[in-house]
Structure formats: structure tokens, C-alpha cells
Tab-separated table of C-alpha atoms and ligand atoms in Angstrom:
chain	number	residue	atom	x	y	z
A	1	MET	CA	-0.139	110.561	153.217
A	2	SER	CA	-3.474	111.763	154.441
A	3	LEU	CA	-2.271	110.934	157.923
A	4	ILE	CA	0.571	113.411	157.551
A	5	TYR	CA	-1.862	116.034	156.369
A	6	GLU	CA	-4.193	115.476	159.292
A	7	ALA	CA	-1.298	115.520	161.726
A	8	ARG	CA	0.338	118.578	160.165
A	9	TRP	CA	-0.142	120.834	163.177
A	10	VAL	CA	1.268	118.232	165.509
A	11	LEU	CA	4.273	117.764	163.254
A	12	LEU	CA	4.745	121.502	162.792
A	13	GLU	CA	4.685	122.048	166.530
A	14	GLY	CA	7.353	119.360	166.806
A	15	ALA	CA	9.442	120.979	164.071
A	16	LEU	CA	9.076	124.375	165.700
A	17	ASN	CA	10.271	123.052	169.061
A	18	THR	CA	13.186	121.266	167.424
A	19	ILE	CA	14.162	124.486	165.641
A	20	ILE	CA	13.820	126.597	168.797
A	21	ILE	CA	15.959	124.205	170.795
A	22	THR	CA	18.532	123.956	167.999
A	23	LEU	CA	18.829	127.726	167.639
A	24	ALA	CA	18.854	128.567	171.335
A	25	ALA	CA	21.251	125.753	172.212
A	26	SER	CA	23.521	126.770	169.324
A	27	LEU	CA	23.655	130.354	170.587
A	28	LEU	CA	24.492	129.156	174.070
A	29	ALA	CA	27.029	126.697	172.659
A	30	GLY	CA	28.639	129.440	170.582
A	31	ALA	CA	28.941	131.754	173.570
A	32	MET	CA	30.355	128.976	175.740
A	33	ALA	CA	32.696	127.823	172.985
A	34	PHE	CA	34.190	131.304	172.648
A	35	SER	CA	34.455	131.933	176.365
A	36	ALA	CA	35.939	128.556	177.191
A	37	GLY	CA	38.099	128.365	174.052
A	38	LEU	CA	39.631	131.778	174.758
A	39	ALA	CA	39.906	131.000	178.463
A	40	ARG	CA	41.935	127.902	177.589
A	41	LEU	CA	44.511	130.238	176.047
A	42	SER	CA	44.497	132.722	178.927
A	43	SER	CA	47.727	133.662	180.646
A	44	ILE	CA	46.023	133.178	184.020
A	45	ALA	CA	46.314	129.593	185.210
A	46	ALA	CA	43.074	129.629	187.223
A	47	VAL	CA	41.083	130.742	184.174
A	48	ARG	CA	42.649	128.010	182.043
A	49	CYS	CA	41.840	125.479	184.731
A	50	ILE	CA	38.171	126.419	185.053
A	51	ALA	CA	37.748	126.191	181.282
A	52	LEU	CA	39.451	122.817	181.197
A	53	VAL	CA	37.189	121.426	183.910
A	54	TYR	CA	34.094	122.674	182.088
A	55	ILE	CA	35.241	121.190	178.779
A	56	GLU	CA	36.225	117.823	180.173
A	57	VAL	CA	33.100	117.427	182.322
A	58	PHE	CA	30.635	118.297	179.591
A	59	ARG	CA	32.480	116.343	176.911
A	60	GLY	CA	32.998	113.367	179.158
A	61	VAL	CA	29.443	112.798	180.350
A	62	ALA	CA	26.801	111.345	178.030
A	63	LEU	CA	24.359	114.025	176.959
A	64	LEU	CA	21.420	111.823	177.938
A	65	VAL	CA	22.793	111.597	181.469
A	66	GLN	CA	23.234	115.372	181.590
A	67	LEU	CA	19.645	115.822	180.440
A	68	PHE	CA	18.285	113.380	183.009
A	69	TRP	CA	20.446	114.842	185.725
A	70	MET	CA	19.218	118.372	185.111
A	71	PHE	CA	15.653	117.201	184.712
A	72	PHE	CA	15.356	114.735	187.600
A	73	VAL	CA	18.133	115.639	190.049
A	74	LEU	CA	18.118	119.441	190.049
A	75	PRO	CA	14.587	119.520	191.543
A	76	PHE	CA	16.051	117.900	194.676
A	77	PHE	CA	18.119	121.068	195.045
A	78	ASP	CA	14.926	123.025	194.615
A	79	ILE	CA	15.860	124.078	191.098
A	80	HIS	CA	12.893	123.562	188.817
A	81	LEU	CA	13.408	124.148	185.112
A	82	GLU	CA	10.956	123.866	182.244
A	83	PRO	CA	11.684	120.791	180.089
A	84	ILE	CA	12.560	122.986	177.122
A	85	THR	CA	14.889	125.156	179.225
A	86	THR	CA	16.574	122.026	180.508
A	87	ALA	CA	16.980	120.816	176.945
A	88	ILE	CA	18.534	124.082	175.765
A	89	LEU	CA	20.885	124.266	178.752
A	90	ALA	CA	22.114	120.685	178.553
A	91	ILE	CA	22.576	120.624	174.793
A	92	GLY	CA	24.098	124.105	174.711
A	93	LEU	CA	26.598	123.414	177.468
A	94	CYS	CA	27.594	120.051	176.059
A	95	ASN	CA	28.153	121.328	172.530
A	96	GLY	CA	29.865	124.446	173.883
A	97	ALA	CA	32.485	122.133	175.331
A	98	TYR	CA	33.128	120.607	171.910
A	99	GLY	CA	33.054	124.034	170.301
A	100	ALA	CA	35.630	125.340	172.775
A	101	GLU	CA	38.193	122.978	171.307
A	102	ILE	CA	37.338	124.225	167.827
A	103	VAL	CA	37.831	127.837	168.935
A	104	ARG	CA	41.043	127.038	170.758
A	105	SER	CA	42.608	125.169	167.866
A	106	ALA	CA	41.564	127.764	165.274
A	107	ILE	CA	42.994	130.587	167.398
A	108	SER	CA	46.252	128.711	167.891
A	109	ALA	CA	46.435	128.024	164.168
A	110	VAL	CA	46.792	131.731	163.356
A	111	PRO	CA	50.507	132.121	162.583
A	112	ARG	CA	52.616	133.533	165.381
A	113	GLY	CA	53.991	136.178	163.024
A	114	GLN	CA	50.564	137.819	163.025
A	115	ARG	CA	50.707	138.384	166.767
A	116	GLU	CA	54.290	139.560	166.540
A	117	ALA	CA	53.441	142.043	163.823
A	118	ALA	CA	50.557	143.336	165.933
A	119	CYS	CA	52.837	143.657	168.947
A	120	ALA	CA	55.406	145.541	166.866
A	121	LEU	CA	52.601	147.874	165.770
A	122	ASN	CA	51.837	148.437	169.433
A	123	TYR	CA	48.419	146.801	169.550
A	124	THR	CA	47.277	145.852	173.031
A	125	ARG	CA	46.664	142.176	173.709
A	126	LEU	CA	42.918	142.632	173.446
A	127	GLN	CA	43.161	144.602	170.217
A	128	THR	CA	45.406	141.890	168.799
A	129	LEU	CA	42.929	139.222	169.746
A	130	TRP	CA	39.790	140.878	168.394
A	131	ARG	CA	41.137	142.695	165.362
A	132	ILE	CA	43.886	140.432	164.127
A	133	VAL	CA	43.601	136.911	165.482
A	134	VAL	CA	39.880	136.213	165.785
A	135	PRO	CA	38.968	137.530	162.308
A	136	GLN	CA	41.513	135.126	160.823
A	137	ALA	CA	40.458	132.259	163.061
A	138	ILE	CA	36.742	132.492	162.286
A	139	PRO	CA	36.972	131.204	158.703
A	140	MET	CA	38.820	128.189	160.099
A	141	MET	CA	36.126	127.643	162.708
A	142	LEU	CA	33.167	127.769	160.348
A	143	PRO	CA	33.344	124.317	158.731
A	144	PRO	CA	33.707	122.437	162.042
A	145	PHE	CA	31.060	124.703	163.603
A	146	GLY	CA	28.721	123.778	160.744
A	147	ASN	CA	29.298	120.122	161.500
A	148	LEU	CA	28.775	120.687	165.176
A	149	MET	CA	25.480	122.457	164.620
A	150	ILE	CA	24.159	119.584	162.524
A	151	GLU	CA	25.270	117.165	165.227
A	152	LEU	CA	23.472	119.383	167.699
A	153	LEU	CA	20.287	119.307	165.627
A	154	LYS	CA	20.386	115.534	165.620
A	155	VAL	CA	20.949	115.104	169.338
A	156	THR	CA	17.925	117.285	170.049
A	157	ALA	CA	15.963	114.074	169.393
A	158	LEU	CA	17.014	113.015	172.901
A	159	VAL	CA	14.864	115.729	174.475
A	160	SER	CA	11.771	113.712	173.667
A	161	LEU	CA	12.865	111.611	176.648
A	162	ILE	CA	12.315	114.520	179.020
A	163	THR	CA	8.822	115.183	177.666
A	164	VAL	CA	9.640	118.015	175.267
A	165	HIS	CA	7.309	117.901	172.264
A	166	ASP	CA	9.982	117.974	169.591
A	167	LEU	CA	9.851	116.374	166.171
A	168	SER	CA	10.822	112.905	167.427
A	169	PHE	CA	8.381	113.047	170.313
A	170	GLN	CA	5.539	113.891	167.950
A	171	ALA	CA	6.469	111.006	165.668
A	172	LEU	CA	6.402	108.570	168.573
A	173	THR	CA	3.065	109.940	169.724
A	174	LEU	CA	1.582	109.646	166.241
A	175	GLN	CA	2.861	106.116	165.953
A	176	GLN	CA	1.186	105.170	169.199
A	177	THR	CA	-2.111	106.945	168.547
A	178	THR	CA	-2.520	105.923	164.885
A	179	MET	CA	-0.766	102.549	164.920
A	180	GLN	CA	1.107	103.614	161.806
A	181	THR	CA	4.879	103.605	161.685
A	182	ALA	CA	6.127	104.383	158.198
A	183	ALA	CA	4.355	107.669	157.623
A	184	PRO	CA	5.224	109.565	160.819
A	185	PHE	CA	8.824	108.437	160.877
A	186	THR	CA	9.331	109.217	157.201
A	187	ALA	CA	7.845	112.652	157.817
A	188	VAL	CA	10.271	113.476	160.629
A	189	LEU	CA	13.149	112.009	158.653
A	190	VAL	CA	12.430	114.507	155.923
A	191	GLY	CA	11.922	117.206	158.551
A	192	TYR	CA	15.370	116.738	160.109
A	193	PHE	CA	16.953	116.554	156.701
A	194	LEU	CA	15.407	119.837	155.587
A	195	ILE	CA	16.493	121.639	158.736
A	196	ALA	CA	20.019	120.264	158.311
A	197	LEU	CA	20.024	121.461	154.726
A	198	VAL	CA	19.202	124.991	155.796
A	199	ILE	CA	22.016	124.913	158.371
A	200	THR	CA	24.483	123.679	155.765
A	201	GLY	CA	23.411	126.421	153.371
A	202	ILE	CA	23.833	129.150	155.968
A	203	PHE	CA	27.328	127.964	156.853
A	204	ARG	CA	28.325	127.746	153.188
A	205	LEU	CA	27.305	131.361	152.735
A	206	ALA	CA	29.083	132.446	155.889
A	207	GLU	CA	32.259	130.638	154.828
A	208	ARG	CA	32.257	132.394	151.510
A	209	ARG	CA	31.794	135.811	153.093
A	210	ALA	CA	34.265	135.338	155.946
A	211	GLY	CA	36.971	134.029	153.653
A	212	VAL	CA	37.482	137.311	151.740
A	213	GLY	CA	41.213	137.937	151.343
A	214	LEU	CA	42.087	134.670	153.046
A	215	ASP	CA	41.513	132.694	149.905
A	216	ARG	CA	43.313	129.432	149.191
A	217	GLY	CA	46.570	129.522	150.992
A	218	GLY	CA	46.127	133.146	151.914
A	219	LEU	CA	46.920	132.141	155.475
A	220	ARG	CA	50.608	131.541	155.446
B	1	MET	CA	73.482	163.600	172.252
B	2	SER	CA	72.874	160.273	173.903
B	3	PRO	CA	72.571	157.165	171.706
B	4	ILE	CA	69.037	156.279	170.604
B	5	ILE	CA	69.651	152.629	171.467
B	6	THR	CA	71.981	151.195	174.058
B	7	LEU	CA	72.410	147.542	174.957
B	8	ARG	CA	74.481	146.969	178.046
B	9	ASP	CA	75.708	143.511	178.921
B	10	VAL	CA	72.527	141.958	177.496
B	11	ARG	CA	72.069	138.240	178.058
B	12	LYS	CA	69.480	136.072	176.375
B	13	THR	CA	69.183	132.332	176.696
B	14	PHE	CA	66.806	129.729	175.327
B	15	GLY	CA	67.128	126.918	177.826
B	16	PRO	CA	70.780	125.875	177.798
B	17	LEU	CA	71.486	127.871	174.625
B	18	VAL	CA	73.147	131.251	175.239
B	19	VAL	CA	72.077	133.435	172.328
B	20	LEU	CA	73.206	136.869	173.519
B	21	ASP	CA	76.231	136.672	175.694
B	22	GLY	CA	76.845	139.961	177.456
B	23	LEU	CA	76.187	142.036	174.359
B	24	ASN	CA	77.162	145.715	174.352
B	25	MET	CA	75.955	147.836	171.496
B	26	GLU	CA	75.160	151.469	170.823
B	27	VAL	CA	73.333	153.044	167.936
B	28	GLN	CA	73.389	156.808	167.450
B	29	ARG	CA	70.420	158.903	166.403
B	30	GLY	CA	69.947	158.784	162.658
B	31	GLU	CA	72.608	156.150	162.255
B	32	LYS	CA	72.235	153.386	159.666
B	33	VAL	CA	73.660	150.165	161.028
B	34	ALA	CA	73.900	146.758	159.360
B	35	LEU	CA	74.145	143.549	161.375
B	36	ILE	CA	75.922	140.744	159.584
B	37	GLY	CA	77.197	137.393	160.721
B	38	PRO	CA	76.670	133.664	160.507
B	39	SER	CA	73.306	132.002	161.002
B	40	GLY	CA	72.408	131.535	164.651
B	41	SER	CA	74.734	134.284	165.864
B	42	GLY	CA	71.828	136.162	167.453
B	43	LYS	CA	71.164	138.944	164.941
B	44	SER	CA	67.399	138.464	164.840
B	45	THR	CA	67.316	138.056	168.574
B	46	VAL	CA	68.880	141.502	169.027
B	47	LEU	CA	66.133	143.116	166.969
B	48	ARG	CA	63.440	141.064	168.668
B	49	THR	CA	64.576	142.076	172.150
B	50	ILE	CA	64.582	145.750	171.130
B	51	MET	CA	61.020	145.266	169.807
B	52	THR	CA	60.084	143.480	173.077
B	53	LEU	CA	59.165	140.319	171.175
B	54	GLU	CA	61.660	138.565	173.433
B	55	THR	CA	62.425	139.322	177.058
B	56	ILE	CA	66.034	139.479	178.221
B	57	ASP	CA	67.668	137.431	180.953
B	58	GLY	CA	70.181	140.031	182.050
B	59	GLY	CA	71.629	143.431	181.310
B	60	GLU	CA	69.877	146.553	180.181
B	61	ILE	CA	68.356	147.988	177.030
B	62	GLU	CA	67.783	151.725	176.711
B	63	ILE	CA	65.771	153.396	174.020
B	64	ASP	CA	65.928	157.163	173.698
B	65	GLY	CA	67.631	157.392	177.083
B	66	GLU	CA	65.006	155.374	178.919
B	67	SER	CA	65.204	151.847	180.198
B	68	LEU	CA	63.077	149.440	178.152
B	69	TRP	CA	62.406	146.737	180.690
B	70	HIS	CA	62.418	148.915	183.823
B	71	MET	CA	60.658	152.052	184.880
B	72	LYS	CA	60.812	154.497	187.766
B	73	ARG	CA	58.108	154.413	190.349
B	74	GLY	CA	58.836	157.265	192.743
B	75	SER	CA	62.492	156.791	193.513
B	76	ARG	CA	62.457	153.044	192.973
B	77	VAL	CA	63.163	151.164	189.775
B	78	VAL	CA	60.605	148.453	189.082
B	79	PRO	CA	59.951	146.045	186.177
B	80	ALA	CA	58.173	147.734	183.285
B	81	ASN	CA	54.413	147.389	183.077
B	82	GLU	CA	52.430	147.115	179.869
B	83	ALA	CA	51.811	150.881	179.686
B	84	HIS	CA	55.537	151.579	179.855
B	85	LEU	CA	56.295	148.935	177.243
B	86	ARG	CA	53.697	150.382	174.899
B	87	ARG	CA	55.164	153.861	175.255
B	88	MET	CA	58.609	152.502	174.488
B	89	ARG	CA	57.392	150.407	171.541
B	90	SER	CA	55.884	153.479	169.950
B	91	LYS	CA	59.416	154.716	169.207
B	92	VAL	CA	60.307	151.606	167.238
B	93	GLY	CA	58.962	149.935	164.098
B	94	MET	CA	59.898	146.548	162.719
B	95	VAL	CA	59.736	144.793	159.358
B	96	PHE	CA	59.943	141.017	159.232
B	97	GLN	CA	61.434	138.519	156.842
B	98	GLN	CA	58.000	136.951	156.270
B	99	PHE	CA	56.187	140.317	155.835
B	100	ASN	CA	53.401	139.363	158.271
B	101	LEU	CA	50.786	141.506	156.588
B	102	PHE	CA	47.259	141.005	157.881
B	103	PRO	CA	45.713	138.807	155.180
B	104	HIS	CA	42.112	139.739	156.025
B	105	TRP	CA	42.683	143.408	155.226
B	106	THR	CA	43.379	145.231	151.987
B	107	VAL	CA	46.652	147.072	151.473
B	108	LEU	CA	45.016	150.346	152.494
B	109	LYS	CA	43.611	148.880	155.686
B	110	ASN	CA	46.875	147.196	156.553
B	111	VAL	CA	48.495	150.618	156.642
B	112	MET	CA	45.548	152.664	157.883
B	113	ASN	CA	43.924	150.482	160.546
B	114	PRO	CA	46.908	150.197	162.891
B	115	VAL	CA	47.350	153.954	163.222
B	116	ARG	CA	43.618	154.369	163.706
B	117	THR	CA	43.460	151.733	166.403
B	118	VAL	CA	46.716	152.400	168.165
B	119	LEU	CA	47.207	156.155	167.758
B	120	GLY	CA	43.496	156.915	167.586
B	121	LEU	CA	43.927	158.945	164.399
B	122	PRO	CA	40.612	159.979	162.837
B	123	GLU	CA	39.746	158.127	159.645
B	124	PRO	CA	40.481	160.903	157.117
B	125	GLU	CA	43.869	161.605	158.614
B	126	ALA	CA	44.787	157.932	158.867
B	127	ARG	CA	43.671	157.364	155.293
B	128	ALA	CA	45.661	160.327	153.996
B	129	ARG	CA	48.760	159.166	155.819
B	130	ALA	CA	48.305	155.610	154.548
B	131	GLU	CA	47.745	156.683	150.945
B	132	GLU	CA	50.802	158.884	151.022
B	133	LEU	CA	53.013	156.052	152.271
B	134	ILE	CA	51.541	153.501	149.891
B	135	ALA	CA	52.363	155.900	147.063
B	136	LEU	CA	55.852	156.376	148.494
B	137	VAL	CA	56.539	152.656	148.152
B	138	GLY	CA	55.008	152.715	144.682
B	139	LEU	CA	51.825	150.734	145.270
B	140	GLN	CA	49.117	153.342	144.733
B	141	ASP	CA	47.396	151.091	142.190
B	142	LYS	CA	47.199	148.225	144.710
B	143	VAL	CA	45.453	149.989	147.599
B	144	ASN	CA	42.363	147.814	147.434
B	145	GLN	CA	44.087	144.473	146.871
B	146	TYR	CA	44.402	141.822	149.517
B	147	PRO	CA	47.968	140.818	150.429
B	148	GLY	CA	47.423	137.302	149.065
B	149	ARG	CA	47.223	138.807	145.596
B	150	LEU	CA	50.536	140.640	145.806
B	151	SER	CA	54.049	139.497	145.014
B	152	GLY	CA	56.471	139.077	147.892
B	153	GLY	CA	58.237	142.302	147.016
B	154	GLN	CA	54.969	144.214	146.966
B	155	GLN	CA	53.921	142.713	150.288
B	156	GLN	CA	57.199	143.682	151.853
B	157	ARG	CA	56.818	147.258	150.609
B	158	VAL	CA	53.374	147.398	152.200
B	159	ALA	CA	54.862	146.097	155.431
B	160	ILE	CA	57.414	148.904	155.361
B	161	ALA	CA	54.681	151.488	154.751
B	162	ARG	CA	52.653	150.019	157.597
B	163	ALA	CA	55.538	150.428	160.032
B	164	LEU	CA	56.400	153.918	158.763
B	165	ALA	CA	52.834	155.116	159.319
B	166	PHE	CA	53.682	155.360	163.014
B	167	ARG	CA	56.615	157.661	162.257
B	168	PRO	CA	58.974	155.711	164.488
B	169	LYS	CA	62.377	157.024	165.455
B	170	VAL	CA	63.960	153.627	164.896
B	171	MET	CA	63.228	151.077	162.201
B	172	LEU	CA	64.341	147.479	162.535
B	173	PHE	CA	64.653	145.356	159.400
B	174	ASP	CA	65.185	141.622	159.839
B	175	GLU	CA	66.387	140.108	156.565
B	176	VAL	CA	63.563	141.812	154.737
B	177	THR	CA	64.666	140.535	151.334
B	178	SER	CA	65.575	136.961	152.282
B	179	ALA	CA	62.171	135.495	151.519
B	180	LEU	CA	62.004	137.123	148.094
B	181	ASP	CA	62.700	135.796	144.630
B	182	PRO	CA	65.909	137.379	143.340
B	183	GLU	CA	64.156	139.584	140.813
B	184	LEU	CA	62.026	141.161	143.575
B	185	VAL	CA	64.883	142.062	145.899
B	186	GLY	CA	65.742	145.260	144.047
B	187	GLU	CA	62.377	146.961	144.496
B	188	VAL	CA	62.529	146.482	148.273
B	189	LEU	CA	66.151	147.606	148.494
B	190	ASN	CA	65.172	150.741	146.559
B	191	VAL	CA	62.648	151.604	149.241
B	192	LEU	CA	65.291	151.073	151.926
B	193	ARG	CA	67.727	153.230	149.961
B	194	MET	CA	65.167	155.993	149.881
B	195	LEU	CA	64.659	155.701	153.649
B	196	ALA	CA	68.393	155.804	154.191
B	197	HIS	CA	68.302	159.415	153.012
B	198	GLU	CA	66.003	160.319	155.888
B	199	HIS	CA	68.452	162.074	158.111
B	200	ASP	CA	66.543	161.558	161.371
B	201	LEU	CA	65.526	157.945	160.934
B	202	THR	CA	67.645	155.382	162.721
B	203	MET	CA	67.857	152.120	160.786
B	204	ILE	CA	69.117	148.813	162.109
B	205	MET	CA	69.079	146.083	159.524
B	206	VAL	CA	70.032	142.462	159.538
B	207	THR	CA	71.054	141.542	156.030
B	208	HIS	CA	72.908	139.076	153.894
B	209	GLN	CA	73.149	141.583	151.048
B	210	MET	CA	76.742	142.627	151.626
B	211	GLY	CA	76.832	145.032	148.712
B	212	PHE	CA	73.767	146.800	149.990
B	213	ALA	CA	75.034	146.870	153.571
B	214	ARG	CA	78.224	148.459	152.364
B	215	GLU	CA	76.386	150.990	150.257
B	216	ILE	CA	73.976	152.451	152.785
B	217	SER	CA	75.292	151.806	156.279
B	218	ASP	CA	77.395	154.079	158.404
B	219	ARG	CA	78.604	151.154	160.424
B	220	ILE	CA	78.758	147.369	160.157
B	221	LEU	CA	78.468	145.099	163.166
B	222	PHE	CA	79.757	141.574	162.666
B	223	PHE	CA	78.062	139.153	165.047
B	224	GLU	CA	79.380	135.897	166.281
B	225	HIS	CA	78.075	133.766	169.150
B	226	GLY	CA	75.886	136.531	170.519
B	227	ARG	CA	78.559	139.187	170.628
B	228	ILE	CA	79.962	141.793	168.307
B	229	ALA	CA	83.179	140.265	167.038
B	230	GLU	CA	84.085	143.201	164.869
B	231	GLU	CA	82.665	146.585	164.014
B	232	GLY	CA	83.525	149.615	162.002
B	233	THR	CA	82.829	151.534	158.836
B	234	PRO	CA	81.965	149.408	155.802
B	235	GLU	CA	85.393	150.210	154.327
B	236	LYS	CA	87.144	148.904	157.390
B	237	VAL	CA	85.072	145.771	157.932
B	238	PHE	CA	84.868	144.750	154.298
B	239	ASN	CA	88.327	145.801	153.126
B	240	CYS	CA	90.568	145.092	156.049
B	241	PRO	CA	88.821	143.012	158.691
B	242	THR	CA	91.017	142.437	161.709
B	243	ASN	CA	89.136	139.408	162.957
B	244	ASP	CA	89.852	136.009	161.379
B	245	ARG	CA	86.237	134.958	161.677
B	246	THR	CA	85.038	138.063	159.894
B	247	ARG	CA	87.486	137.372	157.104
B	248	ALA	CA	86.332	133.748	156.847
B	249	PHE	CA	82.680	134.792	156.863
B	250	LEU	CA	83.168	137.413	154.178
B	251	THR	CA	85.096	134.981	152.009
B	252	ALA	CA	82.350	132.391	152.371
B	253	VAL	CA	79.652	134.928	151.549
B	254	ARG	CA	81.521	136.209	148.501
B	255	GLN	CA	81.909	132.711	147.142
B	256	ALA	CA	78.209	131.955	147.574
C	301	LIG	N1	62.149	130.834	170.439
C	301	LIG	C1	63.322	130.183	170.422
C	301	LIG	N2	63.486	129.040	171.113
C	301	LIG	C2	64.658	128.365	171.106
C	301	LIG	N3	65.747	128.765	170.416
C	301	LIG	C3	65.659	129.883	169.698
C	301	LIG	C4	64.452	130.653	169.650
C	301	LIG	N4	64.652	131.715	168.847
C	301	LIG	C5	65.925	131.616	168.424
C	301	LIG	N5	66.540	130.535	168.920
C	301	LIG	C6	67.935	130.124	168.677
C	301	LIG	O1	68.772	131.201	169.017
C	301	LIG	C7	69.880	131.266	168.143
C	301	LIG	C8	70.004	132.656	167.561
C	301	LIG	O2	68.895	132.872	166.755
C	301	LIG	P1	68.719	134.150	165.835
C	301	LIG	O3	67.438	133.987	165.124
C	301	LIG	O4	68.914	135.376	166.629
C	301	LIG	O5	69.945	133.982	164.814
C	301	LIG	P2	70.272	134.835	163.525
C	301	LIG	O6	71.628	135.398	163.739
C	301	LIG	O7	69.173	135.771	163.232
C	301	LIG	O8	70.358	133.695	162.428
C	301	LIG	P3	69.805	133.687	160.919
C	301	LIG	O9	70.849	134.367	160.087
C	301	LIG	O10	69.695	132.230	160.608
C	301	LIG	O11	68.491	134.381	160.904
C	301	LIG	C9	69.681	130.181	167.107
C	301	LIG	O12	70.494	129.086	167.456
C	301	LIG	C10	68.229	129.818	167.229
C	301	LIG	O13	68.010	128.461	166.942
C	302	LIG	MG1	67.602	135.828	161.766
């Protein structure tokens, strides 16, 4: 235990980096998920196609390979990114591809009658999307988005392999410098769990607030 | 005066299925018309094409003397663009069998938000208009409820208020009582009865309530296979139908 106390700054730095990457990558993933998910439903074939390519590429390639590719191959094209930027980009883009399918399916799950009613009330397509469809789709997206964000938190452990000092990296370092295994790994185990708990709590709250009026079978 | 709605030789197909087969139909300003006929005869499709929820595959629809699906550009006639369609839609309101209220908004917002967004009415005016209509359909004590908490009949009355808030010239009603429990039908029919007294409002309703159709319509159109097989005043169509199919349909409905 005293080891954990002595190493607290190292561990906190790791936790901080893990949290920064999780938050920034989640924001990027959310933005990509919405853009690509909506683009998949566009009436313009080229837009649908671009979104599909993005989704399939980033879902189909192992995240570790994406990380390595951005970290080791991009410099050959004279693109040099900080390790942490690389981490945020790769994780954000990859999870955005998964999120896009969540957005697409939630949007398509809004009953067609809602769109027809909006059309009969003379809403434009954009007004229908943002005022009628998306507000009803969001409560459906929240539970899978919560899952996705916890998945995202966990895959951030991979960034230790491109030299980012995240929670896992710090644990490995401590193990090597102190020759102790149980303490550092138990500490990061608890660390990940606590962060995941906070994420779960935030999504629970959001679900409760977003579901007003749509309660239990309110979506016909 | 010209008819408010004219359908000329309208064709609508879904794949191999011909739903409207060269339909001709006119509705006069202020007229109350009931569409009756067997299931699948194309009654809903007529309303949906007028509301632009379905495109047509041939023929012409005119609303208020203007072509719905075409517009003039200079001296040429070209397919309607979205701006033209929106201008045309603003003359028509529609109420659906399944109500289609927006479940994420309260009753007040369901009626108020559309006119704010679409007509750009300022909040106080939109609210006043909404409250007046909600009171008209007898739901003043439900303004802050969400639709999920209302009975079917109450939801349908809100849906009617929501459409009326735009003050359309034409109202389309597609079997608005068919999804309701029997004891809730009356309250919705009462609202329609009240609207039927509005001299200027044109009403086109698809209904299976023959008694009601007879009571409030000026004219009955009997549909069969995407055409009007028989039409006339309620007295004529219900008392002495000339068409065998009409007679068979009415007998079947009366026995049900
Ligand atoms: N989107 C669609 N795709 C394929 N077929 C359709 C579609 N909409 C309607 N139809 C078909 O067109 C025909 C006419 O449908 P419509 O809804 O106009 O009938 P209706 O007279 O309103 O019948 P009901 O009394 O059952 O409501 C039906 O056979 C129906 O199955
Ligand atoms: Mg129908």
C-alpha cells in the first residue's frame, strides 16, 4: 500500500491522461457518429457512400493497427502527430464508426408516422430531422452510447503501446521499476472501474432526463 | 368558383399494384365529402397524394386552382420544387388514424411549436392560438400533459387542434376514429361535427362510420379499385345506390 502512496503522482498522471483521452476521443466519436450516421440516411448517394466507406474501414481494421499506422506510418508522409493526439484521433475515429450505426438505427427506429405528421405540418426536412426525429432518437441512443463509451475507456489501455503515459503505461512502468506486480495492477484496476462508474452514472442521469414524455411505450 | 381540389386522371402504382387508376375527383370550396369503400380501394392513398406524402405516377392534382406537382417557370411548366410544395401544403392539413402526436412534447407544445417553427409566429401569438384550439377540443385541463398520458380520443383531439392551428383551407381526415375504443369515438366525432359547421372549411374524410358520413357530408364518394364507383348525396348513395358493388358494400357494413 505504501507503494501506491509513494507512486500517487505517477498514477494520477496516468489517470488524468486516460481521462483526457477518453473524453476527447468520445467527443470526436460522438461528432463522427452523428455525421456518419446521418450521412448514411442521406438522399444523396455519394454522401451515403462516403459514410459507408468510413464506417467499414474504421470498424474493420483492428484499433491497434490503426494506432500503429498513424503513429509509425504517417511520419513517412511527413505528418507528425503527438502520441496523445494520435491516440485521440485513432480511438475517436474508430468508435465514431461504431457510433454511426447506433445513430443510424435509432433514427430509423423513429416511427414513419412522425415524419409524415411533420411533413403534413409543413416542416422542412431539416426541421423534421432536428426538432422531431433526433429528439426522439436520442433516448434510444443513450444506452448503447453508454456502453460504447465504457468500451472506449477500456481500449484506451492500448495507447500505452505508442508511449502515451496513461494508466496502464504507468502500471507497467511501476511494475518494472519496483519489481512489484499486485499493487500497481490492482491500483489501475480500481482506477478504470471508478472512471467507468462515473460514465455509467452520467448516462443514467442523461437517460432519465432525455426520456421525459417518452416513458415506457411512449414511442408507438 | 373553381373547385378547391381537382384530381384529373390520377394514377398511382406500387410496383405492379395499381392503386389509383385514372381517378377523377372534384371537391368544392367548403364542401364536406366522405370517402367510403372497401379496404385497399385507395381511399387513404387519395388523401396521402393530396398531402404530398405520396407522389403520383400520372395525371394532375390541383389545389386552389394551382397544380400541386408542377409549377410555372417563365412560360414553361416544370416539376414542383420544395418551395412550391411547401406553399401548396400550407393550404392543407391532415389528421391520421394513428394520431402521430409528437411524444416528446406536451399537448401545448404539440399545437404551438409547429406554427412557431413553420409560420414563424411569435411565442405569445402561437401560445394564444394553441390554447384557444385546445380549449375548442375540450382539453384545456391537459395542456401540460404528454401525449403518452392521454387516451386515444384525447390524443386525436389534440391532433385535430394541431392541424387547425395552421388555419388550412382543406382538412383531410383518414379514419380518425378507427384506432379508438368504441366509447371514445363519440368525443372525436363531436369535434368533427363542430368543424362541419365551419362554412369555409373544406373537409375530406375517409370513414367507416356510415351514420356519421351520412349525417355531416354533402356528398359521398364510393371507392372501388382506385376509382369512384358511385357518388352522390348521402340520401342517394345510402338509400338508392345504383351500383351493385355499393349495395353489396353497404349491406356488408350494416351487418357488421
Ligand atoms: N407504401 C406502399 N407500398 C406498397 N403498397 C401500398 C403502399 N401503401 C398502400 N399500398 C397498397 O395500396 C392499396 C390501397 O391502399 P390504401 O391505403 O389507399 O387503401 P384504403 O382504401 O385506405 O384501405 P383501408 O380501408 O384498409 O385503409 C392497398 O392494397 C395497399 O396494400
Ligand atoms: Mg386507409
